[in-house]
Short mmCIF file of C-alpha atoms in Angstrom, two decimals:
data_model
loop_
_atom_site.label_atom_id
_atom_site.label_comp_id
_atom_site.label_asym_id
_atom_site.label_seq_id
_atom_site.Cartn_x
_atom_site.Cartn_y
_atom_site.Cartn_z
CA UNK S 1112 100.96 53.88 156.07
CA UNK S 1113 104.26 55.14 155.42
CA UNK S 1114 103.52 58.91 154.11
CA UNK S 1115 100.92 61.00 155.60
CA UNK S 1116 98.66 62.20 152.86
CA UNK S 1117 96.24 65.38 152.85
CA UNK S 1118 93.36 63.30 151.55
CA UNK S 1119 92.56 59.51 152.17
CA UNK S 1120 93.71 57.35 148.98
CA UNK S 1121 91.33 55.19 147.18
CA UNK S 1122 92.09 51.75 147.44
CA UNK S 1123 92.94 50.42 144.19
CA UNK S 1124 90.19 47.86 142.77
CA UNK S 1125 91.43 44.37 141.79
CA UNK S 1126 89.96 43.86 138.59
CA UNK S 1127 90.79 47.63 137.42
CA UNK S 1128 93.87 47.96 135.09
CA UNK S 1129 95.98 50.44 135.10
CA UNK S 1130 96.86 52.24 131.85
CA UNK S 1131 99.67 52.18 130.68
CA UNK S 1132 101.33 55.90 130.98
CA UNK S 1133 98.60 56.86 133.36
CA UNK S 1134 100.16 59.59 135.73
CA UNK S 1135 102.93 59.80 133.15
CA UNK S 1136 102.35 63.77 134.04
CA UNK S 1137 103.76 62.88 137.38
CA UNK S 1138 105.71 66.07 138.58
CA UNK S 1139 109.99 66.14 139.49
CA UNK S 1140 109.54 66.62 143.04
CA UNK S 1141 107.19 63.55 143.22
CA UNK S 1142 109.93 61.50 141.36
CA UNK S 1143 112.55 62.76 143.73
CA UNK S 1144 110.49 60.99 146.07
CA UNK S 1145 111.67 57.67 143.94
CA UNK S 1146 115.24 58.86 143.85
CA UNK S 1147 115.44 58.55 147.28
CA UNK S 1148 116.62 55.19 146.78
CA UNK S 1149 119.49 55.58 145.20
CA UNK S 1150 120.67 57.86 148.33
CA UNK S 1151 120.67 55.30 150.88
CA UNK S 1152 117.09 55.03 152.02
CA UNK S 1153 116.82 51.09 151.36
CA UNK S 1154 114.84 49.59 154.63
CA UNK S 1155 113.55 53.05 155.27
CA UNK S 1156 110.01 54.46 154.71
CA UNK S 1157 110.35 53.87 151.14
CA UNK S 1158 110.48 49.96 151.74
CA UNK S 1159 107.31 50.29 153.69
CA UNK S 1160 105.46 52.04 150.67
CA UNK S 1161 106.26 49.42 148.53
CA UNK S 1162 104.70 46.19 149.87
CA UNK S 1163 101.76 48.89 151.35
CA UNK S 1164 98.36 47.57 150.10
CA UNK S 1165 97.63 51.23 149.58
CA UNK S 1166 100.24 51.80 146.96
CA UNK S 1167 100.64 49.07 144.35
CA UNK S 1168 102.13 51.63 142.27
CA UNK S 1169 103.18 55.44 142.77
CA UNK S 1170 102.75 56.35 139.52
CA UNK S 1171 98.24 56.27 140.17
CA UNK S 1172 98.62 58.91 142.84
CA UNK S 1173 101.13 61.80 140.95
CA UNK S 1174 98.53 64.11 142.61
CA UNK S 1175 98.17 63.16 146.27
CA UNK S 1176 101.71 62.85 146.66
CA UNK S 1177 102.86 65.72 145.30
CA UNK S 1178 100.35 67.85 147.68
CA UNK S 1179 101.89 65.67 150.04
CA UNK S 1180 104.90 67.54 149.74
CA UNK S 1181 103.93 71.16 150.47
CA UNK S 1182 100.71 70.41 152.76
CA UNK S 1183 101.47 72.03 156.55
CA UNK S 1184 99.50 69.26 158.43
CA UNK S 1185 101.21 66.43 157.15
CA UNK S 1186 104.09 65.63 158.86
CA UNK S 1187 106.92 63.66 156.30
CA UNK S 1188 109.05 61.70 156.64
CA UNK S 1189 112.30 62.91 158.07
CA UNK S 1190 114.25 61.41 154.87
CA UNK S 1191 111.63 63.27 152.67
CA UNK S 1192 112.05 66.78 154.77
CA UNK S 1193 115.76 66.35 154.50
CA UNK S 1194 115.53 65.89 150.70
CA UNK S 1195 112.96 68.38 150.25
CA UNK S 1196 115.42 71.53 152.21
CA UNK S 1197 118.07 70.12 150.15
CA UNK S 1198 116.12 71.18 147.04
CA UNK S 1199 115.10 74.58 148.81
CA UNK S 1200 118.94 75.65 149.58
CA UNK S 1201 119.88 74.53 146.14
CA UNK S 1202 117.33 76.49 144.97
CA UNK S 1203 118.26 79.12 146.67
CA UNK S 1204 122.02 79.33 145.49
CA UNK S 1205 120.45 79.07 141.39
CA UNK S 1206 118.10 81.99 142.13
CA UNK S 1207 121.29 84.06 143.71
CA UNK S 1208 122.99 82.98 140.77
CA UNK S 1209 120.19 84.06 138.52
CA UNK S 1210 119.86 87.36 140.78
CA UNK S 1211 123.41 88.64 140.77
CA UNK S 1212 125.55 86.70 137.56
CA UNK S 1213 122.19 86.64 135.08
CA UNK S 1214 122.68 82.37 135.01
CA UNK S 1215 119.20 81.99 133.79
CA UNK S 1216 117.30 79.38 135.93
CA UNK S 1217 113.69 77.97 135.43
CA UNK S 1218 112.24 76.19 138.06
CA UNK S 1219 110.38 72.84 137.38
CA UNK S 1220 108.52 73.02 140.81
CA UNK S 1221 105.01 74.78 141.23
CA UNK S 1222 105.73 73.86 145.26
CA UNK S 1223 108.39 75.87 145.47
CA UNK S 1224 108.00 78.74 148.43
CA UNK S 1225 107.91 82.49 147.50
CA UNK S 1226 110.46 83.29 149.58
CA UNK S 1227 113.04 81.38 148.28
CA UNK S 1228 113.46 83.60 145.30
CA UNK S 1229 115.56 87.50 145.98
CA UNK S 1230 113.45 90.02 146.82
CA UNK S 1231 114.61 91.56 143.86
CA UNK S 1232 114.26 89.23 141.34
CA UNK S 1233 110.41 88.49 142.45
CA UNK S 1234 110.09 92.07 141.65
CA UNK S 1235 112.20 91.48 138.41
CA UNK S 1236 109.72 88.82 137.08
CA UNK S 1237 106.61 90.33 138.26
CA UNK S 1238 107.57 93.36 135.98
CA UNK S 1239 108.70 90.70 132.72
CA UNK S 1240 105.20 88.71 133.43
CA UNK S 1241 103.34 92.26 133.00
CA UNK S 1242 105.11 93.60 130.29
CA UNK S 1243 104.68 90.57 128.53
CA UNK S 1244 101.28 90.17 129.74
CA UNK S 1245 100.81 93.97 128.26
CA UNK S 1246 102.59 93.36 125.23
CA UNK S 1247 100.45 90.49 124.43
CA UNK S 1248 97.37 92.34 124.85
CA UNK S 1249 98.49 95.37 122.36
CA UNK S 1250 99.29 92.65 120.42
CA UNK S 1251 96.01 91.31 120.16
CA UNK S 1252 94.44 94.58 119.76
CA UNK S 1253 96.50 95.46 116.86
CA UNK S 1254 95.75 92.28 115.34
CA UNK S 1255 91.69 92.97 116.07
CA UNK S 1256 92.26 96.51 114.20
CA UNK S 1257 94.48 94.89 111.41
CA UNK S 1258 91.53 92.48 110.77
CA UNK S 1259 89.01 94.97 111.15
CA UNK S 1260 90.78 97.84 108.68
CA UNK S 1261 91.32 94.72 105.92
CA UNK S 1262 87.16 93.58 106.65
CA UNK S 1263 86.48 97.67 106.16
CA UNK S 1264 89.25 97.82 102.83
CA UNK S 1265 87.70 94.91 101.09
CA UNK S 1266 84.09 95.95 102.21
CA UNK S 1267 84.89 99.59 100.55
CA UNK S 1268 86.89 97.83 97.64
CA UNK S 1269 83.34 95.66 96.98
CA UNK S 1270 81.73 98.68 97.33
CA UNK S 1271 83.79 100.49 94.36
CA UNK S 1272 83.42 97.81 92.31
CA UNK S 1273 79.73 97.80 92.48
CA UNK S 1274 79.49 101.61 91.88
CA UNK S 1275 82.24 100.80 88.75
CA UNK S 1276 81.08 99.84 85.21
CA UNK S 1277 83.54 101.35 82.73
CA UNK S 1278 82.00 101.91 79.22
CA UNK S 1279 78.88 104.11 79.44
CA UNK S 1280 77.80 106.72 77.07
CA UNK S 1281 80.01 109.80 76.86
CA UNK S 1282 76.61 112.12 76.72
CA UNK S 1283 78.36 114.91 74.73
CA UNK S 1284 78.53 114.62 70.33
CA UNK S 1285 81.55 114.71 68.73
CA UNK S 1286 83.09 113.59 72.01
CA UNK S 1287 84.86 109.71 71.39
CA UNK S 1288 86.72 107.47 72.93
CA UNK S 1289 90.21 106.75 72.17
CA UNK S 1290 91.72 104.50 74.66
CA UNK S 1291 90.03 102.86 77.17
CA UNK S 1292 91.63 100.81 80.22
CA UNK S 1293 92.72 98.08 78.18
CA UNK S 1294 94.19 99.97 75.31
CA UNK S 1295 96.30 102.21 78.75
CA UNK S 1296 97.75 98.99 80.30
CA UNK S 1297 95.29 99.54 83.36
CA UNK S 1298 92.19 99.92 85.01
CA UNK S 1299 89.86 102.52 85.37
CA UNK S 1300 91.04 104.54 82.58
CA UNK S 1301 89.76 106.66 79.84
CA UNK S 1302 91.25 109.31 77.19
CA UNK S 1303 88.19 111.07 75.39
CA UNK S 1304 89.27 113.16 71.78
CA UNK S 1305 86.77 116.25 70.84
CA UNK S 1306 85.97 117.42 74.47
CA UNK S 1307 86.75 121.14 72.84
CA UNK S 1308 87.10 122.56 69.77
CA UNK S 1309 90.16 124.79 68.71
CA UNK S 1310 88.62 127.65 68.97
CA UNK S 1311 87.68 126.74 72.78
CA UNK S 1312 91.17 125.92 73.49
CA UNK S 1313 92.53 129.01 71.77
CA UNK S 1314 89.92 131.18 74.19
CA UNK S 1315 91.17 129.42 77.19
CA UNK S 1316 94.33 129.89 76.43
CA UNK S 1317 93.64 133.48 76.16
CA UNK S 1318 91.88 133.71 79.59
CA UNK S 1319 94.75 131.77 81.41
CA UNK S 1320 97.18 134.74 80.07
CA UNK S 1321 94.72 137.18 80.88
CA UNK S 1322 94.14 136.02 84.09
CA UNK S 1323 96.44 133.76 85.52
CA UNK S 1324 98.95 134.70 87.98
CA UNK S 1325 102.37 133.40 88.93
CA UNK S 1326 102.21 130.04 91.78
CA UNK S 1327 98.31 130.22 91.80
CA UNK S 1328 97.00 126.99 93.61
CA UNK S 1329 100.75 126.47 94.63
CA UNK S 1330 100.72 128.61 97.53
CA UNK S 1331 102.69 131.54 95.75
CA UNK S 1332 105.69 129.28 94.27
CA UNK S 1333 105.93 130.18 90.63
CA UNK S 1334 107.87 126.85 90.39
CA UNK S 1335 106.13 124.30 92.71
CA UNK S 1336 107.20 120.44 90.98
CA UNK S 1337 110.78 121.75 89.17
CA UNK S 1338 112.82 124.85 89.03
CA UNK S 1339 113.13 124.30 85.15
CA UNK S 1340 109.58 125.52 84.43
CA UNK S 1341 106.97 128.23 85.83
CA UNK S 1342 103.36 127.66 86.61
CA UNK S 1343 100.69 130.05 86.00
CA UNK S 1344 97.32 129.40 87.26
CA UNK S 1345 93.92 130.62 87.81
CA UNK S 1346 90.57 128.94 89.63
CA UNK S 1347 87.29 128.69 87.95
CA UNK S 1348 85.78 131.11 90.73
CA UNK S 1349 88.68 133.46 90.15
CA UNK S 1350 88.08 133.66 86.64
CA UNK S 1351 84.06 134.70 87.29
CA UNK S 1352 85.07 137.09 89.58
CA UNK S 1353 87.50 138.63 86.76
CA UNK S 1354 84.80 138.58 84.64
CA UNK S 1355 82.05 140.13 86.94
CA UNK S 1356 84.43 143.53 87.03
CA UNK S 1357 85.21 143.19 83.00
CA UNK S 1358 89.09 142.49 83.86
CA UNK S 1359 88.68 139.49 81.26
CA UNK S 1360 86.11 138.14 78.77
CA UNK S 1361 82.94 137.21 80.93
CA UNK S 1362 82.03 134.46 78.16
CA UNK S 1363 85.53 132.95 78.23
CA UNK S 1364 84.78 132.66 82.08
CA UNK S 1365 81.60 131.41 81.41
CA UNK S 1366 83.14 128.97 79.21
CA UNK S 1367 85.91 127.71 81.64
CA UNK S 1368 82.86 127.19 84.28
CA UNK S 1369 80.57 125.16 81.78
CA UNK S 1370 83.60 123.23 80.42
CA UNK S 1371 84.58 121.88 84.13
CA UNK S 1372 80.98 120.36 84.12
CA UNK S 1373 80.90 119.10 81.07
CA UNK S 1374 84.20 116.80 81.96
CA UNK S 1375 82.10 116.15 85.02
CA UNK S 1376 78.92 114.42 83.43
CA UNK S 1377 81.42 112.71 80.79
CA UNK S 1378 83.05 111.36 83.74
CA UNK S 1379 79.94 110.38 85.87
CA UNK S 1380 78.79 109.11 82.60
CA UNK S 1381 81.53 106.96 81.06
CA UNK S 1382 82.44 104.76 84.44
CA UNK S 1383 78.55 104.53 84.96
CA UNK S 1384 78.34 106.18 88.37
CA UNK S 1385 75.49 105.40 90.66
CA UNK S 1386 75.90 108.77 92.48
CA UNK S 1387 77.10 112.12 91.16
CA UNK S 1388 80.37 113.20 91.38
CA UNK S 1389 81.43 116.35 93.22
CA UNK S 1390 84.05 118.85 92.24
CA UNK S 1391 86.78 118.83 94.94
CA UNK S 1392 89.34 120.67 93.03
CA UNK S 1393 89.53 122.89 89.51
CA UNK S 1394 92.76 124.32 88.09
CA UNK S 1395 93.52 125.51 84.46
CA UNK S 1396 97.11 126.01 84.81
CA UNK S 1397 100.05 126.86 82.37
CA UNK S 1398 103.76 125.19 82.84
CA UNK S 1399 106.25 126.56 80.98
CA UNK S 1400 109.72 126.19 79.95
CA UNK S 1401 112.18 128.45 81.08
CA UNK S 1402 114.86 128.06 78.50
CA UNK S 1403 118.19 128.46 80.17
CA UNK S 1404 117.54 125.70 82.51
CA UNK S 1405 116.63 123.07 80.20
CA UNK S 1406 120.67 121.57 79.23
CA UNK S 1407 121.42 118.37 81.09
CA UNK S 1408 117.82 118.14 82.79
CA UNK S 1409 116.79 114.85 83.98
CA UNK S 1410 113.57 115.87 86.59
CA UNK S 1411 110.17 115.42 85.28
CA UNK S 1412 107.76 118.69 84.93
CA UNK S 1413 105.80 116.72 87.66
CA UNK S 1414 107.10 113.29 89.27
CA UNK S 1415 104.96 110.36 89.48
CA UNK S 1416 102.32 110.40 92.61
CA UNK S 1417 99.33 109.19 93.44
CA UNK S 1418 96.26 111.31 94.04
CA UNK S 1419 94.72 110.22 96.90
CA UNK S 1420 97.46 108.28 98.80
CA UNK S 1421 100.96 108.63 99.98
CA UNK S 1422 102.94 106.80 97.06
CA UNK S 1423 106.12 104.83 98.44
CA UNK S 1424 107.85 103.62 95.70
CA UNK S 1425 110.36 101.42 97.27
CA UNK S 1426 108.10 99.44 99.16
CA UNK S 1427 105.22 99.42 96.17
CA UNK S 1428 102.46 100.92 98.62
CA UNK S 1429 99.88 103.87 98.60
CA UNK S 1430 99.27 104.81 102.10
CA UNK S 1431 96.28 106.51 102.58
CA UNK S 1432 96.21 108.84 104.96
CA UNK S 1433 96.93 112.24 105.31
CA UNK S 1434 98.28 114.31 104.06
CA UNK S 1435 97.05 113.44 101.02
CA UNK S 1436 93.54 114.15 99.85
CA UNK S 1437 92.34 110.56 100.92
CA UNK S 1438 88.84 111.70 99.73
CA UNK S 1439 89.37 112.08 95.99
CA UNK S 1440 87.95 109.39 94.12
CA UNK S 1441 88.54 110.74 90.33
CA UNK S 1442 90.76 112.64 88.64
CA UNK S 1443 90.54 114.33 84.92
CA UNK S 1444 93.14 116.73 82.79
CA UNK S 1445 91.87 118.78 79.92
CA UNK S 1446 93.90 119.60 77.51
CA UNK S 1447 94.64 123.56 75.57
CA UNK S 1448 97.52 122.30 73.49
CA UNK S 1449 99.88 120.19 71.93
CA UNK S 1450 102.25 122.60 70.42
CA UNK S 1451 105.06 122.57 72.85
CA UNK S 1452 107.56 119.86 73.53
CA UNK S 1453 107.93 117.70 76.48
CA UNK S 1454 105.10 117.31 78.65
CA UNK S 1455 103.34 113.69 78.19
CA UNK S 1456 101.31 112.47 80.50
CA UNK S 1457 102.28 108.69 81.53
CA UNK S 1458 100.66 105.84 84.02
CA UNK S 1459 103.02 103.44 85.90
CA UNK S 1460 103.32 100.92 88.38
CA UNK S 1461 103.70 101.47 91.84
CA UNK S 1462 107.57 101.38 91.52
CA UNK S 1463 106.83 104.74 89.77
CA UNK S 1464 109.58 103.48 87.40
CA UNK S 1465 107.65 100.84 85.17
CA UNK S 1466 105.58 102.85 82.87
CA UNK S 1467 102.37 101.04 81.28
CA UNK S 1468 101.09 103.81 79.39
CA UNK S 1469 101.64 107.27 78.09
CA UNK S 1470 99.52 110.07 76.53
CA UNK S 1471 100.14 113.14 74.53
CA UNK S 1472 98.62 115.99 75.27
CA UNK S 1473 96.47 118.16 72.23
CA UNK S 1474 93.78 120.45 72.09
CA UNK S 1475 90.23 118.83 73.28
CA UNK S 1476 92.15 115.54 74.79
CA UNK S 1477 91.16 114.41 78.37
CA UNK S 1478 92.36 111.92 80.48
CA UNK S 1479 90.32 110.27 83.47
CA UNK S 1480 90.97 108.09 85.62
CA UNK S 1481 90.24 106.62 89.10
CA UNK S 1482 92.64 108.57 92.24
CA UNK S 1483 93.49 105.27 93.81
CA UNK S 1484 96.72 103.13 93.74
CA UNK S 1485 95.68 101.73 90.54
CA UNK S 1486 97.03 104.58 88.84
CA UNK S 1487 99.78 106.49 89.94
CA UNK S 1488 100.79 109.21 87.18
CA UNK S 1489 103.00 111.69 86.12
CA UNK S 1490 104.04 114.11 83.67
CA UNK S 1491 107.16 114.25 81.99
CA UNK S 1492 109.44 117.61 81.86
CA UNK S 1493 108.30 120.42 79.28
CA UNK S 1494 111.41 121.77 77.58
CA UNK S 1495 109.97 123.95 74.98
CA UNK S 1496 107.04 126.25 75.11
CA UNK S 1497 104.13 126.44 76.90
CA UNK S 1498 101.64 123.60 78.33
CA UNK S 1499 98.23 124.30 79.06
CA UNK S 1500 95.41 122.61 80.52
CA UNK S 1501 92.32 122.07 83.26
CA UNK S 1502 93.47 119.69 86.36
CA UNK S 1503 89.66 118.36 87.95
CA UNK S 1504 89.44 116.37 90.91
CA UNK S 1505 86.29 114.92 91.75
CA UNK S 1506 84.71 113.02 95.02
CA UNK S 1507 82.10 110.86 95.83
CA UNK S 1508 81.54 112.34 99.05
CA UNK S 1509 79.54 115.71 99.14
CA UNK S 1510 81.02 116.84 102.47
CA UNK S 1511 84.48 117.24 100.84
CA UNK S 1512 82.65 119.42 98.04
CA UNK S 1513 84.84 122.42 96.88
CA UNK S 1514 83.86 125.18 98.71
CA UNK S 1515 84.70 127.49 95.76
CA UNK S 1516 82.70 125.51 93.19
CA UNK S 1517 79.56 126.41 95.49
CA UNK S 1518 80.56 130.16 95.81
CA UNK S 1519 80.92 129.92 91.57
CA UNK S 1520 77.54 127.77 90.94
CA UNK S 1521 75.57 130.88 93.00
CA UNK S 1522 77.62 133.46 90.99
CA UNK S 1523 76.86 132.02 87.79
CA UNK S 1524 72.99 132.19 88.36
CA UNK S 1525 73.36 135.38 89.47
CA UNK S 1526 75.56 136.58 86.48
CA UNK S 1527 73.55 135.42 83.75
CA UNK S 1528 70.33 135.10 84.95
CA UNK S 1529 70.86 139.18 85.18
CA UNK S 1530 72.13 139.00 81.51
CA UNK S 1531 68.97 136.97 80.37
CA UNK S 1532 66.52 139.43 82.10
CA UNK S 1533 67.90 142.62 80.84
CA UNK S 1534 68.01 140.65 77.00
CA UNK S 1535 64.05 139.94 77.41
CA UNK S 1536 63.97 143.59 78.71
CA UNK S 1537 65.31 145.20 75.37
CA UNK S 1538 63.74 143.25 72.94
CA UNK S 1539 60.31 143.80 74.74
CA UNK S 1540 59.20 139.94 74.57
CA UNK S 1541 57.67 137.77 77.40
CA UNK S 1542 59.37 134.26 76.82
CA UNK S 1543 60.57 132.42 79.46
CA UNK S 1544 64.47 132.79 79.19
CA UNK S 1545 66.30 129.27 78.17
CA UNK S 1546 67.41 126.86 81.11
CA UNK S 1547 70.16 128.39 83.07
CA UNK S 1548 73.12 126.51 82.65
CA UNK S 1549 73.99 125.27 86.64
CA UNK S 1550 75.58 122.39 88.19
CA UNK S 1551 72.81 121.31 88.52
CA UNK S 1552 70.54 122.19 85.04
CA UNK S 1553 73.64 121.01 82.52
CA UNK S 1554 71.86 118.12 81.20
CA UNK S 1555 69.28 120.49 80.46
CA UNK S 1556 71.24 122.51 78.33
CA UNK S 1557 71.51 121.80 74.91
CA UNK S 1558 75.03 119.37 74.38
CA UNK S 1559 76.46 121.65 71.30
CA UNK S 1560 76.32 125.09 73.82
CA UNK S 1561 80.14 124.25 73.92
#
């Protein structure tokens, strides 16, 4: 037999055919082994393997042959040896090339010894098969959390929609609806005429003036959104506090408190809410125009944003994350008055340019509407006068419950349950005093207390 082989060869069976292509994976060292005709080996081994009984055909045995090549106890041919250190110093002059000029050089051979390739370059490729090993694998896992935050997005989108059925009752008389989501271009929104009446507004309006103070709820910057207008502002537990010392109208404090719930139940009422809504924010707040900085202005009183996402305009997304207040879920403005000019409140696309829908602002108007994407929002620059109104932000989740509104609910029992007792106590009589009117007892309340 004219090549020693590691393991003894089958004889092939007469009446087996071979398939045509079979061994077609036959690697190039093996078909060097072939080649070695054309350089002079004619009457040499070579001749021997072909009229061998063994080997009717090379092409059946890709796998012995090539382990042929490499095995230590099988002593070749001297042809073959010559061939194969051929190969070897040619393959050493590509690495070198590959090591010190950066010629690129992939070897075809799996047989090839280790020490063949520079020191350095082993080290060189070791590193590039780890990085890209490691690359892969972050690649993977980023794809695992991609699919995983898009499974938890659409899981919290079906969610939504199953908590969302726009149209319910708006619990309150002489409260109506004027546009709903399809009359504003959109979806989940709502503006509601005959939330207060003008006396309400004009008391309000009184109490921010009263008690208000320059950059409240803007950390202290009288002009927070523009330098063309000032904001004055005042919280709802601000305003009891005020009262409880007689700096301002305990009523009209009263009043601000019950009307913040009453846009509440309206709100929990009209998009059909399986679970209440919590107060995460409450602001009345006053913008208004300072006159000599109203000539060529082309800012908005507030620029269009998103409530509970990062808008980016340019790239038409709402990231939600932080910094924003990822945990509002609804949003509501109240409206003092319309007697000023400027100031409309408008929906748009996410370009923020592309405006679908715009509202005026009057006395007893509110707008509500969902804090997500769907609706990003602004409000266009006041240049005359004096805009009032009540910003509300509400949440789903009670953990992210104003802290504030608690510290106000408790004040408010304490406040007027005191007032009822000492009422009962001058005109002598035993009655129970009327339901208290809490977060929690305002359906109990009669709905014309307003």
């Amino acid at each position: 037999m004219c090549l020693c082989l590691p393991h003894p060869i089958p004889r092939a069976h007469p009446h087996r055919k071979v398939q045509p292509g079979w061994g077609s994976h036959l690697l190039p060292s093996c078909q060097r082994v072939q080649e070695t005709r054309a350089v002079g080996l004619e009457g040499g081994p070579w001749e021997q393997c072909k009229s061998h009984t063994l080997l009717p055909s090379l092409r059946i045995f890709p796998e012995h042959l090539c382990s042929a090549l490499t095995h230590p106890s099988c002593p070749l041919p001297q042809e073959i040896q010559a061939y194969r250190q051929r190969s070897l110093m040619e393959k050493e002059l590509l690495f070198f090339s590959y090591d010190v000029f950066g010629i690129p050089f992939v070897d075809p051979d799996t047989w090839t010894p280790e020490e063949v390739i520079p020191k350095r370059l082993r080290e060189k490729q070791k590193v590039e098969r780890e990085t890209a090993a490691r690359i892969s694998e972050e690649i993977g896992n980023l794809m695992k959390e991609i699919e995983t935050l898009v499974e938890e997005k659409a899981k919290e989108s079906a969610d939504i929609s199953k908590l969302i059925r726009e149209g319910g009752p708006l619990v309150y008389e002489g409260a109506s609806v004027t546009m709903n989501s399809k009359a504003l271009n959109g979806s989940q929104r709502v503006v509601v005429d005959g939330v207060l009446s003008a006396e309400e507004c004009r008391e309000l309006q009184r109490l921010t003036n009263a008690a208000a103070s320059a950059g409240d709820g803007y950390r202290g910057k009288t002009s927070p959104h523009t330098p063309s207008e000032t904001f004055y502002g005042v919280t709802v537990l601000k305003a009891l506090k005020l009262g409880q010392e007689g700096k301002v109208p305990l009523q009209s404090a009263h009043l601000y408190y019950n009307v913040t719930e009453k846009v509440r139940h309206m709100m929990e009422s009209y998009f059909r809410l399986e679970v209440p809504l919590h107060f995460s924010y409450s602001h009345l707040v006053c913008r208004t125009a300072i006159e000599d900085k109203q000539e060529g202005r082309s800012d908005n009183s507030h620029e269009v944003h998103v409530d509970n996402c990062i808008l980016n305009a340019e790239a038409m997304v709402c990231v939600k994350e932080p910094p924003a207040y990822t945990f509002r879920d609804y949003s509501a403005i109240l409206y003092l008055n319309g007697d000023f000019e400027g100031g409309a409140f408008y929906f748009t696309e996410l370009d923020a340019k592309t405006e679908t829908a715009e509202v005026q602002p009057q006395c007893g108007r509110a707008v509500g509407f969902s804090s997500g994407s769907e609706n990003p929002h602004g409000v266009k620059a006041v240049t005359k006068g004096q805009r009032c109104a009540i910003a509300l932000w509400f949440t789903l989740d009670p953990r992210h419950s104003e802290r504030e509104r608690v510290q106000a609910d408790d004040l408010v029992k304490m406040l007027f349950r005191v007032e009822e007792v000492d009422l009962l106590q001058e005109t002598g009589t035993e009655q129970e005093p009327p339901p208290v009117t809490t977060t929690d007892g305002l359906h109990a309340a009669r709905k014309d207390e307003l």
